[in-house]
PDB file of C-alpha atoms in Angstrom:
ATOM      1  CA  MET A   2       0.000   0.000   0.000  1.00 49.00           C
ATOM      2  CA  ASN A   3       1.534   3.313  -1.007  1.00 50.00           C
ATOM      3  CA  ALA A   4       1.422   6.700   0.672  1.00 50.00           C
ATOM      4  CA  ARG A   5      -1.576   7.986  -1.280  1.00 52.00           C
ATOM      5  CA  ALA A   6      -3.670   4.983  -0.299  1.00 51.00           C
ATOM      6  CA  LEU A   7      -2.618   5.326   3.319  1.00 49.00           C
ATOM      7  CA  ARG A   8      -3.459   9.020   3.301  1.00 50.00           C
ATOM      8  CA  CYS A   9      -6.899   8.443   1.829  1.00 54.00           C
ATOM      9  CA  CYS A  10      -7.633   5.796   4.452  1.00 51.00           C
ATOM     10  CA  ALA A  11      -6.414   8.132   7.182  1.00 49.00           C
ATOM     11  CA  VAL A  12      -8.608  11.021   6.059  1.00 53.00           C
ATOM     12  CA  LEU A  13     -11.919   9.277   6.653  1.00 50.00           C
ATOM     13  CA  PRO A  14     -11.685   8.788  10.448  1.00 49.00           C
ATOM     14  CA  LEU A  15     -10.102  12.217  10.832  1.00 48.00           C
ATOM     15  CA  LEU A  16     -12.938  14.208   9.259  1.00 48.00           C
ATOM     16  CA  LEU A  17     -13.986  15.601  12.623  1.00 40.00           C
ATOM     17  CA  SER A  18     -10.720  15.458  14.523  1.00 44.00           C
ATOM     18  CA  ALA A  19      -8.065  17.347  12.548  1.00 40.00           C
ATOM     19  CA  SER A  20      -6.127  19.932  14.534  1.00 38.00           C
ATOM     20  CA  GLY A  21      -2.902  21.897  14.421  1.00 40.00           C
ATOM     21  CA  SER A  22      -1.232  23.456  11.395  1.00 41.00           C
ATOM     22  CA  GLY A  23       1.840  23.262   9.231  1.00 44.00           C
ATOM     23  CA  ALA A  24       3.272  20.391   7.235  1.00 46.00           C
ATOM     24  CA  GLN A  25       4.546  18.098   9.945  1.00 52.00           C
ATOM     25  CA  THR A  26       5.198  14.447   9.200  1.00 52.00           C
ATOM     26  CA  ALA A  27       2.873  11.942  10.870  1.00 50.00           C
ATOM     27  CA  ARG A  28       4.212  10.821  14.234  1.00 59.00           C
ATOM     28  CA  PRO A  29       2.772   7.469  15.330  1.00 55.00           C
ATOM     29  CA  THR A  30       2.190   6.838  19.021  1.00 58.00           C
ATOM     30  CA  THR A  31       2.725   3.103  18.478  1.00 70.00           C
ATOM     31  CA  ALA A  32       5.130   1.150  16.317  1.00 81.00           C
ATOM     32  CA  VAL A  33       4.284   1.219  12.612  1.00 84.00           C
ATOM     33  CA  PRO A  34       4.361  -2.200  10.895  1.00 88.00           C
ATOM     34  CA  PRO A  35       7.425  -2.386   8.624  1.00 88.00           C
ATOM     35  CA  ARG A  36       5.232  -3.249   5.633  1.00 89.00           C
ATOM     36  CA  ILE A  37       3.587   0.192   5.611  1.00 86.00           C
ATOM     37  CA  ALA A  38       6.297   2.254   7.306  1.00 86.00           C
ATOM     38  CA  PRO A  39       7.785   3.762   4.086  1.00 84.00           C
ATOM     39  CA  GLY A  40       4.440   5.113   2.949  1.00 82.00           C
ATOM     40  CA  TYR A  41       3.364   6.134   6.439  1.00 84.00           C
ATOM     41  CA  ARG A  42       6.372   8.393   6.904  1.00 84.00           C
ATOM     42  CA  THR A  43       5.506  10.377   3.776  1.00 84.00           C
ATOM     43  CA  ILE A  44       2.088  11.386   5.113  1.00 85.00           C
ATOM     44  CA  SER A  45       2.125  15.009   6.199  1.00 88.00           C
ATOM     45  CA  GLU A  46      -0.282  17.080   8.208  1.00 89.00           C
ATOM     46  CA  GLY A  47      -0.467  19.504   5.303  1.00 91.00           C
ATOM     47  CA  ASP A  48      -1.747  16.793   2.949  1.00 89.00           C
ATOM     48  CA  LEU A  49      -4.318  15.590   5.462  1.00 90.00           C
ATOM     49  CA  ARG A  50      -5.447  19.138   6.142  1.00 93.00           C
ATOM     50  CA  ALA A  51      -5.894  19.818   2.420  1.00 92.00           C
ATOM     51  CA  ASP A  52      -8.030  16.694   2.020  1.00 92.00           C
ATOM     52  CA  LEU A  53     -10.092  17.480   5.114  1.00 92.00           C
ATOM     53  CA  THR A  54     -10.581  21.084   4.025  1.00 93.00           C
ATOM     54  CA  PHE A  55     -12.016  19.876   0.733  1.00 93.00           C
ATOM     55  CA  LEU A  56     -14.252  17.166   2.197  1.00 92.00           C
ATOM     56  CA  THR A  57     -15.673  19.488   4.870  1.00 92.00           C
ATOM     57  CA  SER A  58     -16.064  22.517   2.598  1.00 93.00           C
ATOM     58  CA  ASP A  59     -19.433  24.212   2.082  1.00 91.00           C
ATOM     59  CA  PRO A  60     -19.833  23.107  -1.564  1.00 90.00           C
ATOM     60  CA  LEU A  61     -19.984  19.480  -0.396  1.00 90.00           C
ATOM     61  CA  GLN A  62     -23.057  20.316   1.712  1.00 87.00           C
ATOM     62  CA  GLY A  63     -22.112  18.052   4.596  1.00 88.00           C
ATOM     63  CA  ARG A  64     -21.906  15.025   2.257  1.00 88.00           C
ATOM     64  CA  MET A  65     -25.508  14.082   3.027  1.00 84.00           C
ATOM     65  CA  SER A  66     -26.789  10.954   1.291  1.00 79.00           C
ATOM     66  CA  LEU A  67     -28.481  11.533  -2.075  1.00 77.00           C
ATOM     67  CA  GLU A  68     -27.224  15.130  -2.235  1.00 85.00           C
ATOM     68  CA  ASN A  69     -24.802  16.519  -4.828  1.00 91.00           C
ATOM     69  CA  GLY A  70     -22.070  17.007  -2.242  1.00 92.00           C
ATOM     70  CA  ASP A  71     -22.213  13.326  -1.360  1.00 91.00           C
ATOM     71  CA  ALA A  72     -21.771  12.354  -5.012  1.00 91.00           C
ATOM     72  CA  VAL A  73     -18.750  14.659  -5.322  1.00 94.00           C
ATOM     73  CA  ALA A  74     -17.135  13.155  -2.211  1.00 93.00           C
ATOM     74  CA  ILE A  75     -17.717   9.623  -3.497  1.00 92.00           C
ATOM     75  CA  GLU A  76     -16.099  10.393  -6.839  1.00 94.00           C
ATOM     76  CA  TRP A  77     -13.168  12.094  -5.098  1.00 94.00           C
ATOM     77  CA  ILE A  78     -12.490   9.064  -2.903  1.00 93.00           C
ATOM     78  CA  ALA A  79     -12.764   6.746  -5.913  1.00 94.00           C
ATOM     79  CA  SER A  80     -10.291   8.900  -7.845  1.00 93.00           C
ATOM     80  CA  GLU A  81      -7.852   8.792  -4.922  1.00 90.00           C
ATOM     81  CA  PHE A  82      -8.105   5.001  -4.860  1.00 91.00           C
ATOM     82  CA  LYS A  83      -7.345   4.930  -8.581  1.00 92.00           C
ATOM     83  CA  LYS A  84      -4.356   7.263  -8.199  1.00 88.00           C
ATOM     84  CA  ALA A  85      -3.087   5.024  -5.407  1.00 84.00           C
ATOM     85  CA  GLY A  86      -3.146   2.038  -7.734  1.00 88.00           C
ATOM     86  CA  LEU A  87      -5.745   0.107  -5.758  1.00 90.00           C
ATOM     87  CA  LYS A  88      -7.632  -2.624  -7.595  1.00 92.00           C
ATOM     88  CA  PRO A  89     -11.376  -1.959  -8.100  1.00 93.00           C
ATOM     89  CA  ALA A  90     -13.549  -4.298  -6.045  1.00 90.00           C
ATOM     90  CA  PHE A  91     -16.669  -4.058  -8.220  1.00 91.00           C
ATOM     91  CA  GLY A  92     -15.699  -4.884 -11.777  1.00 91.00           C
ATOM     92  CA  ASP A  93     -13.920  -1.799 -13.079  1.00 92.00           C
ATOM     93  CA  SER A  94     -15.445   0.449 -10.392  1.00 93.00           C
ATOM     94  CA  TYR A  95     -14.430   1.404  -6.862  1.00 93.00           C
ATOM     95  CA  ILE A  96     -18.033   2.223  -5.994  1.00 91.00           C
ATOM     96  CA  GLN A  97     -20.320  -0.402  -4.470  1.00 90.00           C
ATOM     97  CA  PRO A  98     -23.944  -0.087  -5.643  1.00 87.00           C
ATOM     98  CA  VAL A  99     -26.289   0.230  -2.657  1.00 85.00           C
ATOM     99  CA  PRO A 100     -30.048   0.605  -3.230  1.00 85.00           C
ATOM    100  CA  ILE A 101     -31.482   3.524  -1.247  1.00 78.00           C
ATOM    101  CA  VAL A 102     -35.107   4.625  -1.089  1.00 77.00           C
ATOM    102  CA  GLU A 103     -35.490   8.371  -0.689  1.00 75.00           C
ATOM    103  CA  TYR A 104     -38.449   9.527   1.361  1.00 75.00           C
ATOM    104  CA  ARG A 105     -39.279  13.161   2.044  1.00 77.00           C
ATOM    105  CA  ALA A 106     -42.168  13.939   4.356  1.00 77.00           C
ATOM    106  CA  ASP A 107     -44.657  16.637   3.327  1.00 80.00           C
ATOM    107  CA  ALA A 108     -44.369  19.177   6.147  1.00 80.00           C
ATOM    108  CA  ALA A 109     -47.770  20.676   5.340  1.00 81.00           C
ATOM    109  CA  GLN A 110     -49.413  17.276   5.816  1.00 80.00           C
ATOM    110  CA  SER A 111     -47.404  16.197   8.864  1.00 82.00           C
ATOM    111  CA  SER A 112     -48.821  16.549  12.356  1.00 85.00           C
ATOM    112  CA  ILE A 113     -49.171  14.783  15.679  1.00 86.00           C
ATOM    113  CA  VAL A 114     -52.451  14.661  17.575  1.00 88.00           C
ATOM    114  CA  VAL A 115     -52.266  13.855  21.282  1.00 87.00           C
ATOM    115  CA  ARG A 116     -55.499  12.530  22.789  1.00 87.00           C
ATOM    116  CA  ARG A 117     -55.755  12.446  26.554  1.00 85.00           C
ATOM    117  CA  ARG A 118     -58.662  12.361  28.999  1.00 86.00           C
ATOM    118  CA  GLY A 119     -61.254  12.995  26.321  1.00 89.00           C
ATOM    119  CA  GLY A 120     -59.454  15.980  24.805  1.00 91.00           C
ATOM    120  CA  GLU A 121     -56.941  16.325  22.010  1.00 92.00           C
ATOM    121  CA  GLN A 122     -54.177  18.711  20.956  1.00 91.00           C
ATOM    122  CA  LYS A 123     -52.638  18.943  17.504  1.00 90.00           C
ATOM    123  CA  PHE A 124     -48.980  19.765  16.889  1.00 88.00           C
ATOM    124  CA  ALA A 125     -47.976  20.711  13.328  1.00 86.00           C
ATOM    125  CA  TRP A 126     -44.831  21.911  11.588  1.00 79.00           C
ATOM    126  CA  ALA A 127     -42.590  23.467  12.920  1.00 75.00           C
ATOM    127  CA  ASP A 128     -43.509  22.237  16.408  1.00 77.00           C
ATOM    128  CA  ILE A 129     -42.688  18.733  15.200  1.00 73.00           C
ATOM    129  CA  SER A 130     -40.263  17.279  12.694  1.00 68.00           C
ATOM    130  CA  GLY A 131     -40.119  13.994  10.864  1.00 66.00           C
ATOM    131  CA  GLY A 132     -42.984  12.102   9.327  1.00 64.00           C
ATOM    132  CA  PHE A 133     -44.507   8.773   8.401  1.00 70.00           C
ATOM    133  CA  LYS A 134     -45.422   7.327   5.016  1.00 72.00           C
ATOM    134  CA  ARG A 135     -48.977   6.721   6.222  1.00 78.00           C
ATOM    135  CA  PRO A 136     -51.163   7.738   9.197  1.00 82.00           C
ATOM    136  CA  VAL A 137     -50.184   5.945  12.401  1.00 83.00           C
ATOM    137  CA  ASP A 138     -52.399   5.572  15.471  1.00 85.00           C
ATOM    138  CA  ILE A 139     -50.476   4.704  18.632  1.00 86.00           C
ATOM    139  CA  THR A 140     -51.933   4.198  22.081  1.00 89.00           C
ATOM    140  CA  ALA A 141     -49.291   3.764  24.763  1.00 90.00           C
ATOM    141  CA  PRO A 142     -48.064   5.173  28.073  1.00 92.00           C
ATOM    142  CA  VAL A 143     -45.715   8.169  27.884  1.00 91.00           C
ATOM    143  CA  VAL A 144     -42.420   8.164  29.779  1.00 93.00           C
ATOM    144  CA  PHE A 145     -40.087  11.148  30.127  1.00 94.00           C
ATOM    145  CA  ALA A 146     -36.375  10.383  29.623  1.00 94.00           C
ATOM    146  CA  GLY A 147     -34.658  13.740  30.056  1.00 94.00           C
ATOM    147  CA  PHE A 148     -32.485  14.450  27.031  1.00 95.00           C
ATOM    148  CA  GLY A 149     -32.689  10.852  25.838  1.00 93.00           C
ATOM    149  CA  VAL A 150     -28.919  10.522  26.095  1.00 94.00           C
ATOM    150  CA  SER A 151     -27.097   7.319  26.946  1.00 92.00           C
ATOM    151  CA  ALA A 152     -23.377   8.091  27.203  1.00 92.00           C
ATOM    152  CA  PRO A 153     -21.665   5.529  29.447  1.00 92.00           C
ATOM    153  CA  GLU A 154     -18.257   6.828  28.358  1.00 92.00           C
ATOM    154  CA  LEU A 155     -19.200  10.129  30.040  1.00 93.00           C
ATOM    155  CA  GLY A 156     -20.858   8.554  33.066  1.00 93.00           C
ATOM    156  CA  TYR A 157     -24.306   9.755  31.967  1.00 94.00           C
ATOM    157  CA  ASP A 158     -27.455   7.780  31.153  1.00 94.00           C
ATOM    158  CA  ASP A 159     -30.976   9.219  30.999  1.00 95.00           C
ATOM    159  CA  TYR A 160     -32.383   5.716  30.596  1.00 93.00           C
ATOM    160  CA  ALA A 161     -30.919   4.309  33.803  1.00 93.00           C
ATOM    161  CA  GLY A 162     -33.739   2.829  35.858  1.00 92.00           C
ATOM    162  CA  ILE A 163     -36.398   3.659  33.236  1.00 92.00           C
ATOM    163  CA  ASP A 164     -38.468   1.035  31.435  1.00 92.00           C
ATOM    164  CA  VAL A 165     -39.289   2.385  27.961  1.00 91.00           C
ATOM    165  CA  LYS A 166     -40.361  -0.847  26.284  1.00 91.00           C
ATOM    166  CA  GLY A 167     -43.737  -0.452  24.578  1.00 91.00           C
ATOM    167  CA  LYS A 168     -43.981   3.213  25.572  1.00 92.00           C
ATOM    168  CA  ILE A 169     -43.828   6.610  23.909  1.00 89.00           C
ATOM    169  CA  VAL A 170     -40.586   8.263  25.016  1.00 91.00           C
ATOM    170  CA  LEU A 171     -40.605  12.031  25.482  1.00 89.00           C
ATOM    171  CA  VAL A 172     -37.178  13.727  25.488  1.00 91.00           C
ATOM    172  CA  PHE A 173     -35.652  17.186  25.256  1.00 91.00           C
ATOM    173  CA  GLU A 174     -33.688  18.203  22.180  1.00 89.00           C
ATOM    174  CA  HIS A 175     -29.899  18.666  22.303  1.00 91.00           C
ATOM    175  CA  GLU A 176     -27.962  17.598  25.415  1.00 93.00           C
ATOM    176  CA  PRO A 177     -27.414  18.632  29.063  1.00 94.00           C
ATOM    177  CA  GLU A 178     -25.472  21.710  30.225  1.00 93.00           C
ATOM    178  CA  GLU A 179     -24.985  23.239  26.775  1.00 90.00           C
ATOM    179  CA  THR A 180     -24.123  26.623  28.315  1.00 92.00           C
ATOM    180  CA  ASN A 181     -21.649  25.207  30.835  1.00 94.00           C
ATOM    181  CA  PRO A 182     -18.014  25.459  29.628  1.00 94.00           C
ATOM    182  CA  ARG A 183     -17.099  22.680  32.072  1.00 93.00           C
ATOM    183  CA  SER A 184     -19.744  20.264  30.850  1.00 93.00           C
ATOM    184  CA  VAL A 185     -18.517  16.752  30.124  1.00 92.00           C
ATOM    185  CA  PHE A 186     -20.474  17.096  26.875  1.00 92.00           C
ATOM    186  CA  ASN A 187     -17.714  19.071  25.143  1.00 90.00           C
ATOM    187  CA  GLY A 188     -18.295  22.234  27.169  1.00 90.00           C
ATOM    188  CA  THR A 189     -20.475  24.709  25.270  1.00 90.00           C
ATOM    189  CA  GLY A 190     -20.051  22.711  22.076  1.00 87.00           C
ATOM    190  CA  ASN A 191     -22.073  19.687  21.079  1.00 88.00           C
ATOM    191  CA  THR A 192     -21.205  16.025  20.973  1.00 91.00           C
ATOM    192  CA  ARG A 193     -22.799  13.380  18.784  1.00 90.00           C
ATOM    193  CA  HIS A 194     -25.262  12.706  21.618  1.00 91.00           C
ATOM    194  CA  ALA A 195     -27.046  15.994  20.830  1.00 91.00           C
ATOM    195  CA  THR A 196     -28.417  14.660  17.546  1.00 88.00           C
ATOM    196  CA  ASN A 197     -31.662  12.762  17.102  1.00 83.00           C
ATOM    197  CA  ARG A 198     -29.844  10.366  14.782  1.00 81.00           C
ATOM    198  CA  VAL A 199     -27.940   9.101  17.809  1.00 86.00           C
ATOM    199  CA  LYS A 200     -30.794   9.329  20.303  1.00 84.00           C
ATOM    200  CA  ALA A 201     -33.339   7.334  18.292  1.00 76.00           C
ATOM    201  CA  PRO A 202     -31.224   4.185  17.747  1.00 68.00           C
ATOM    202  CA  GLU A 203     -30.543   4.058  21.487  1.00 63.00           C
ATOM    203  CA  LEU A 204     -34.220   3.214  21.950  1.00 64.00           C
ATOM    204  CA  TRP A 205     -33.905   0.203  19.665  1.00 63.00           C
ATOM    205  CA  THR A 206     -31.033  -1.502  21.472  1.00 60.00           C
TER     206      THR A 206
END
């Protein structure tokens, strides 16, 4: 594996963790296997920063699936593989076909109606987000789970001692102590636990 291939592989996990400046050579904290050592030593911070700057730039629109920025990023990675001399894994292509069904909810037609004790209250856009392909009627107990965050690595779990099976779970958006610079949740910044994409799967495990 040559330096270009190593660099391309290194860029992907570093998309959100690049820091520092300059053109320093990579300095491993553990021994580098002799097989890849020659290529590894040619990787510079400047090269990684250039790649990261491109992949995280505004024109790539966050590389969201099915968006133009995602397509550009895919083609860029494939071209880097080709330059590195890697063998295509899918015929003459580096890109694996994956069927994806795109679904966009109609905000004007999306709402939630809460019925309780003979009364009902309707919540529409923008009080709610998300949507279903068809009307859904759910009758279940409601349980409040704080911010809906389960972060054992930070010693925090809103679900500790709560039984949510078969229930509607009500949670706050974002994460705790967002205005506290000393918060274990990255101070006044956000961690991945602030996103609904992380919170929702935690209910399925």
